[in-house]
XYZ file of N, CA and C in Angstrom:
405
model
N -67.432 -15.161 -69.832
C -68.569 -14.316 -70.171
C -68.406 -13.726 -71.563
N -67.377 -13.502 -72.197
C -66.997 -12.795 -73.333
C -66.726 -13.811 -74.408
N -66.851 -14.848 -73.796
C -67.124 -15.710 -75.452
C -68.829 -15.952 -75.492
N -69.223 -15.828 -74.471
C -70.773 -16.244 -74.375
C -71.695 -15.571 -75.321
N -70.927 -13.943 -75.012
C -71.538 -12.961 -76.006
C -70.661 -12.737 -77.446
N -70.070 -13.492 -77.859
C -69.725 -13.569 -79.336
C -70.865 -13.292 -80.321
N -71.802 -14.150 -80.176
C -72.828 -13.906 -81.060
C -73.959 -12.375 -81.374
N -73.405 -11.963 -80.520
C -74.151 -10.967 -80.052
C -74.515 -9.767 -80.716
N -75.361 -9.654 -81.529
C -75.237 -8.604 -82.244
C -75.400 -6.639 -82.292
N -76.028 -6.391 -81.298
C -75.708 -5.230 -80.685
C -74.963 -5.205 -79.284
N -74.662 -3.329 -78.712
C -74.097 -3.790 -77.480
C -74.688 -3.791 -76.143
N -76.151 -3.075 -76.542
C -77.168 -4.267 -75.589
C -77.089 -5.614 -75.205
N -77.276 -6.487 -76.746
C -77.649 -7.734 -76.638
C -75.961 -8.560 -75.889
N -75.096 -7.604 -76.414
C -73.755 -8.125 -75.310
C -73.513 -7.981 -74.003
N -73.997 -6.917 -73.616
C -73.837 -6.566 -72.006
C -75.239 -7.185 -71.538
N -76.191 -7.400 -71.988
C -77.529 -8.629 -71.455
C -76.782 -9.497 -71.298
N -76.172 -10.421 -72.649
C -75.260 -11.950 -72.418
C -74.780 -11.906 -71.437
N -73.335 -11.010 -71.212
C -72.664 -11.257 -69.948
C -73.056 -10.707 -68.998
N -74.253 -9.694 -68.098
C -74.709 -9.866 -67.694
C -75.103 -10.833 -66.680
N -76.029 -11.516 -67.887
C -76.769 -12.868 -67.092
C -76.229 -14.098 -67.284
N -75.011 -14.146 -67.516
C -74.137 -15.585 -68.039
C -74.478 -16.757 -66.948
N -75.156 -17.511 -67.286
C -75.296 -18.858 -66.505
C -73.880 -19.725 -66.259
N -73.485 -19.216 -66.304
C -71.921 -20.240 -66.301
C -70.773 -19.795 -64.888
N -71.412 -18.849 -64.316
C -70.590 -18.715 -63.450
C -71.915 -18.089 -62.418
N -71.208 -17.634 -60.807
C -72.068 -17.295 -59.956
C -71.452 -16.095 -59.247
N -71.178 -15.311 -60.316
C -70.384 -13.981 -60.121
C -71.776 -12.980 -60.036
N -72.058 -11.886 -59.405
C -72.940 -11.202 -60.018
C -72.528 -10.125 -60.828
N -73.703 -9.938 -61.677
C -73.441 -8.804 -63.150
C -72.587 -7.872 -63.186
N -71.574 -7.572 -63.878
C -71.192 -6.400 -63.577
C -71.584 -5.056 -63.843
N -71.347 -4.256 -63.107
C -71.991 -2.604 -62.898
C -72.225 -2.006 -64.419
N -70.995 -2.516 -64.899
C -70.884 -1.996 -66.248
C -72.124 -2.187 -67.177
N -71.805 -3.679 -67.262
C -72.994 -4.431 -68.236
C -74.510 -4.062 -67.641
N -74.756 -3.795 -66.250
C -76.078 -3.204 -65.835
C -76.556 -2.171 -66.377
N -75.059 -1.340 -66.497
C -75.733 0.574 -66.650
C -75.730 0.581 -68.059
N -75.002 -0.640 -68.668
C -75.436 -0.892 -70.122
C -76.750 -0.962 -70.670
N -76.993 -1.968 -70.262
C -78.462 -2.522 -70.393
C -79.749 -1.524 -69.896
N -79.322 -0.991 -68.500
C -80.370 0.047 -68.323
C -80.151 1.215 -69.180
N -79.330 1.784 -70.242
C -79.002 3.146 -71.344
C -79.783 2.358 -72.110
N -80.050 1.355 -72.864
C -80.783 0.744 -73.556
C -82.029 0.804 -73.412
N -82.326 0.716 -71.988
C -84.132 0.613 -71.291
C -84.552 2.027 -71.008
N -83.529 2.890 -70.952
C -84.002 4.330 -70.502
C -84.190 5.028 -71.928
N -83.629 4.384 -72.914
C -83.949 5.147 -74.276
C -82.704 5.807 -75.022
N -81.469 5.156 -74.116
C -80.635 6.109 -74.939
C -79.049 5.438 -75.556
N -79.396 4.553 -75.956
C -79.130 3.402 -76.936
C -79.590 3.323 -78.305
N -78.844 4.016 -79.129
C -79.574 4.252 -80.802
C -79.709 2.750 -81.492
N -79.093 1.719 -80.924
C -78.885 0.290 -81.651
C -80.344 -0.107 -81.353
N -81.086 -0.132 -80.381
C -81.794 -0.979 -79.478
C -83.000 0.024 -79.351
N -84.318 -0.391 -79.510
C -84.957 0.207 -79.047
C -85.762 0.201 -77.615
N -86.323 1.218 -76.094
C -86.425 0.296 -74.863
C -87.369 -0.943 -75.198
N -88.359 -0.624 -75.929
C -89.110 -1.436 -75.557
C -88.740 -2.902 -76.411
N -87.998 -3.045 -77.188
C -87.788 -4.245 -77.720
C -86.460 -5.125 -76.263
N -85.837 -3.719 -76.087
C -84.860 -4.315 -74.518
C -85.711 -4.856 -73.898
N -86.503 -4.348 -73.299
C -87.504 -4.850 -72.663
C -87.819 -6.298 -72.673
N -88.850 -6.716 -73.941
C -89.295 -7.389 -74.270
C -88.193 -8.979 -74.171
N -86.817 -8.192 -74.684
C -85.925 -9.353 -74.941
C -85.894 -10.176 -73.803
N -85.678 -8.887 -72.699
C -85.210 -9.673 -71.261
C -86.519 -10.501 -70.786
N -87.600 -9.881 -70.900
C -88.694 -11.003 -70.103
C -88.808 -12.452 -71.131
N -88.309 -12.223 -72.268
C -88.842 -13.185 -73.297
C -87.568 -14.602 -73.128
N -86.222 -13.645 -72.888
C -85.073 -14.535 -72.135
C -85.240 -15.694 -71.084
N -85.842 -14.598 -69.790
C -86.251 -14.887 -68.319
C -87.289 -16.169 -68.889
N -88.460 -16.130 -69.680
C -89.364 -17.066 -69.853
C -89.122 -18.272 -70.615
N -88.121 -18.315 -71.829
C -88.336 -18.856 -72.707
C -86.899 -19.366 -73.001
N -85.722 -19.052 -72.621
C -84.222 -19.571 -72.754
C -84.191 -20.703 -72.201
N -83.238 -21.653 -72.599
C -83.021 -23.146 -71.748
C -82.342 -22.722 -70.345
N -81.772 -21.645 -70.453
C -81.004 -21.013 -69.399
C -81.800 -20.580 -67.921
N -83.085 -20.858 -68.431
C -84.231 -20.262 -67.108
C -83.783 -21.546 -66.064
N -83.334 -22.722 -66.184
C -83.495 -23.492 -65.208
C -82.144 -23.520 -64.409
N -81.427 -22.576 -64.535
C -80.636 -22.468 -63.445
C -80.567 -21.245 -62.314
N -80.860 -21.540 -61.303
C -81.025 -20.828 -60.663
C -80.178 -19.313 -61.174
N -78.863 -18.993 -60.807
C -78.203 -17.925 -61.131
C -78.460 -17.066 -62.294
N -79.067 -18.113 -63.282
C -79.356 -17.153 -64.768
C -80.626 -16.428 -64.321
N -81.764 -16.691 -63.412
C -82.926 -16.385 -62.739
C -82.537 -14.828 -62.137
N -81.481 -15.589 -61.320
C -81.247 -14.111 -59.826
C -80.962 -13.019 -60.973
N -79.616 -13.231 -61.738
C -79.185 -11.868 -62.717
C -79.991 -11.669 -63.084
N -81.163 -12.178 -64.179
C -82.051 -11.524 -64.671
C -83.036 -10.685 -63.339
N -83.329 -11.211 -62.533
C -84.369 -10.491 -61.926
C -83.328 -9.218 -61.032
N -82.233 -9.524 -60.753
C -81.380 -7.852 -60.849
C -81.165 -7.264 -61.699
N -81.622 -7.126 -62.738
C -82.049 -6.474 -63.938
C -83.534 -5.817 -64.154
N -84.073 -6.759 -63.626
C -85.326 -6.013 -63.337
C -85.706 -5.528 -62.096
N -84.740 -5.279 -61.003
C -85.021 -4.657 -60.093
C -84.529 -3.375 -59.885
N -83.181 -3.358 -60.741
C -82.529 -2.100 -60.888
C -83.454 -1.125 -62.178
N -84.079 -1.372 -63.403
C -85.567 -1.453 -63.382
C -86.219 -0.600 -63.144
N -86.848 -1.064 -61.932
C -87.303 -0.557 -60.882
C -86.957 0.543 -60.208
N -85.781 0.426 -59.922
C -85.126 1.425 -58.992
C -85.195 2.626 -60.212
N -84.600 2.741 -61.008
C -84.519 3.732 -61.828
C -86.043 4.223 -62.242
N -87.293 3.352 -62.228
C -88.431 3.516 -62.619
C -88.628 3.398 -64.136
N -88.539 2.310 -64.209
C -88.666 2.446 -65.768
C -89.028 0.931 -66.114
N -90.161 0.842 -66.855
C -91.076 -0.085 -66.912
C -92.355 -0.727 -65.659
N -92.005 0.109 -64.731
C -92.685 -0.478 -63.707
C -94.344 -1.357 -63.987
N -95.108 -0.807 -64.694
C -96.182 -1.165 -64.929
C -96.232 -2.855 -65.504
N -95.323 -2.282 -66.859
C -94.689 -3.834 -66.967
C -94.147 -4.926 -66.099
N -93.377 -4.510 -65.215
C -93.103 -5.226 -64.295
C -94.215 -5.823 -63.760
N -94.760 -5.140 -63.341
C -95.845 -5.399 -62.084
C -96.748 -6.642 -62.800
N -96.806 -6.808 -64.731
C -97.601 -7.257 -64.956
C -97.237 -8.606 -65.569
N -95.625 -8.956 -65.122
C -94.972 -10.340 -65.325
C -95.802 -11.040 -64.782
N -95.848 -12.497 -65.030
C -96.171 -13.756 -64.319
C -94.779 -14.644 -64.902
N -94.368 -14.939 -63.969
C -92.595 -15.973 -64.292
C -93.051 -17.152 -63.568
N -94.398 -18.061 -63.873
C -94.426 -18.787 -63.217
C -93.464 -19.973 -62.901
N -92.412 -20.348 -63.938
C -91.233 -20.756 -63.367
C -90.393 -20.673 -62.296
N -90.337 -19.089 -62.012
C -89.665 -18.934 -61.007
C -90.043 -18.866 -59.847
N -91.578 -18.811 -59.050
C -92.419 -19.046 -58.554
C -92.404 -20.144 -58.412
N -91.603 -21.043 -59.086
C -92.107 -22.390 -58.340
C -90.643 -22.978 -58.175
N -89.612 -22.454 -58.760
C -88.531 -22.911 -58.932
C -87.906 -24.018 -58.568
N -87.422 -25.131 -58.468
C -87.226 -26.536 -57.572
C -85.356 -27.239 -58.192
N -84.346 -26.511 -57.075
C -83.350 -27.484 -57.605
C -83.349 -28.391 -56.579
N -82.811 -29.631 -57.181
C -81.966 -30.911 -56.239
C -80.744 -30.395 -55.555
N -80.118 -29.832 -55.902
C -78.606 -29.223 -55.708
C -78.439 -28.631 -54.438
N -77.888 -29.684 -53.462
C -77.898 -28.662 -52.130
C -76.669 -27.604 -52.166
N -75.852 -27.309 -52.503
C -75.031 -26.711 -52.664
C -75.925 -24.900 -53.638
N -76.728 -25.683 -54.608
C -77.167 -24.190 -54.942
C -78.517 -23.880 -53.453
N -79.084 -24.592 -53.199
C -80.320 -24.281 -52.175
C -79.689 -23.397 -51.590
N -78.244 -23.723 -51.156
C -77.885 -23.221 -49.923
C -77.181 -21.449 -50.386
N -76.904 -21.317 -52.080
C -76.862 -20.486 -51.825
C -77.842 -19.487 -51.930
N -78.935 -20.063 -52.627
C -80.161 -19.024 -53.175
C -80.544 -18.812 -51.028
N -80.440 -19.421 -50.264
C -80.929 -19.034 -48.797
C -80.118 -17.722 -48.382
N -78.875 -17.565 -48.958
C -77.518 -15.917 -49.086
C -78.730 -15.106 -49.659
N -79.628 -15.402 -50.421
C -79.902 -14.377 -51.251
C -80.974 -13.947 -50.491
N -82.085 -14.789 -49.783
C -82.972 -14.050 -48.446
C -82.623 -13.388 -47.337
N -81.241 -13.949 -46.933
C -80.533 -13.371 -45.577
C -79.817 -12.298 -45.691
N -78.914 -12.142 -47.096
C -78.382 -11.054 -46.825
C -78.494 -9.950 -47.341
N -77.750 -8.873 -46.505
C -78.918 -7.973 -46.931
C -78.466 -6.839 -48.254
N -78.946 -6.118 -48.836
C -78.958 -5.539 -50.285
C -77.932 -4.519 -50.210
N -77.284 -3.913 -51.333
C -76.826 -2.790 -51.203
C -77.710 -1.610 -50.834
N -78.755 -1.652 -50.944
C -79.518 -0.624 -50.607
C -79.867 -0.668 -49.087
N -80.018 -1.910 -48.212
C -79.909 -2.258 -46.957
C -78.735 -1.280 -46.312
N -77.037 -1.504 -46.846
C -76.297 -0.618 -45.884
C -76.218 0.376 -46.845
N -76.750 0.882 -47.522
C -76.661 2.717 -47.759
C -77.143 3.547 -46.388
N -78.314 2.990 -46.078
C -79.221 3.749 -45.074
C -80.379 2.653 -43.860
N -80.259 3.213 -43.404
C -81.273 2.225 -42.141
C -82.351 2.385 -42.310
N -82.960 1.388 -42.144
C -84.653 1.648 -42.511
C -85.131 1.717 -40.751
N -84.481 1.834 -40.172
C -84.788 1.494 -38.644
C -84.978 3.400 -38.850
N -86.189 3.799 -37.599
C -86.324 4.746 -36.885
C -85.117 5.345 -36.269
N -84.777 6.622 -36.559
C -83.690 6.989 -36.023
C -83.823 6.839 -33.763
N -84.814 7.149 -33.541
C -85.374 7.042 -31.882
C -85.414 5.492 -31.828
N -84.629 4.444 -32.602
C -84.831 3.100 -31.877
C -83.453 2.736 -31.445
């Protein structure tokens, strides 16, 4: 991941790289997340949010890297954490990734793991139960 971001010229645009490194099927680390989100929340003097912003959907759409599945998932846990924090939501809401919407590997070995990624369940799943406490 750390040669990936060699080129990298702020430390946004480094903790995005490794981040979302297509080269392995590790997920992001915490670090490089809360990186990237100080950048999106505004408090990153290198970077401005909305050019963060912009980078990541323009990444997600337009990198050769969109066609692997894993470079997909990191990015869109990037934009879900995002979310969670509330920040860009509108934007969000107003993506179209029609790539990923349609997404299609041959690779049974990845199918099988993007099916981990419907079944199991989130960190936010075991923080708290969404079940009725009376069930």
């Amino acid at each position: 991941r750390s040669v990936a971001s060699l080129g990298a010229t702020t430390g946004f645009e480094k903790a995005r790289m490794q981040a979302t490194f297509k080269g392995d099927y590790e997920p992001p680390s915490e670090t490089n997340i809360i990186l990237v989100l100080n950048t999106l929340s505004g408090e990153d003097t290198e970077t401005r949010p909305q050019i963060a912003f912009s980078t990541v959907i323009a990444k997600i759409e337009n990198s050769d890297s969109k066609k692997f599945w894993n470079y997909i998932i990191k990015n869109l846990v990037l934009l879900d954490r995002c979310l969670e924090e509330k920040m860009f939501v509108k934007d969000i809401a107003e993506v179209r990734l029609q790539h990923v919407e349609t997404f299609q590997c041959d690779d049974i070995t990845s199918r099988n793991m993007r099916c981990l990624l419907y079944t199991s369940p989130s960190p936010r799943d075991r923080q708290k139960s969404r079940m009725p406490s009376s069930a």
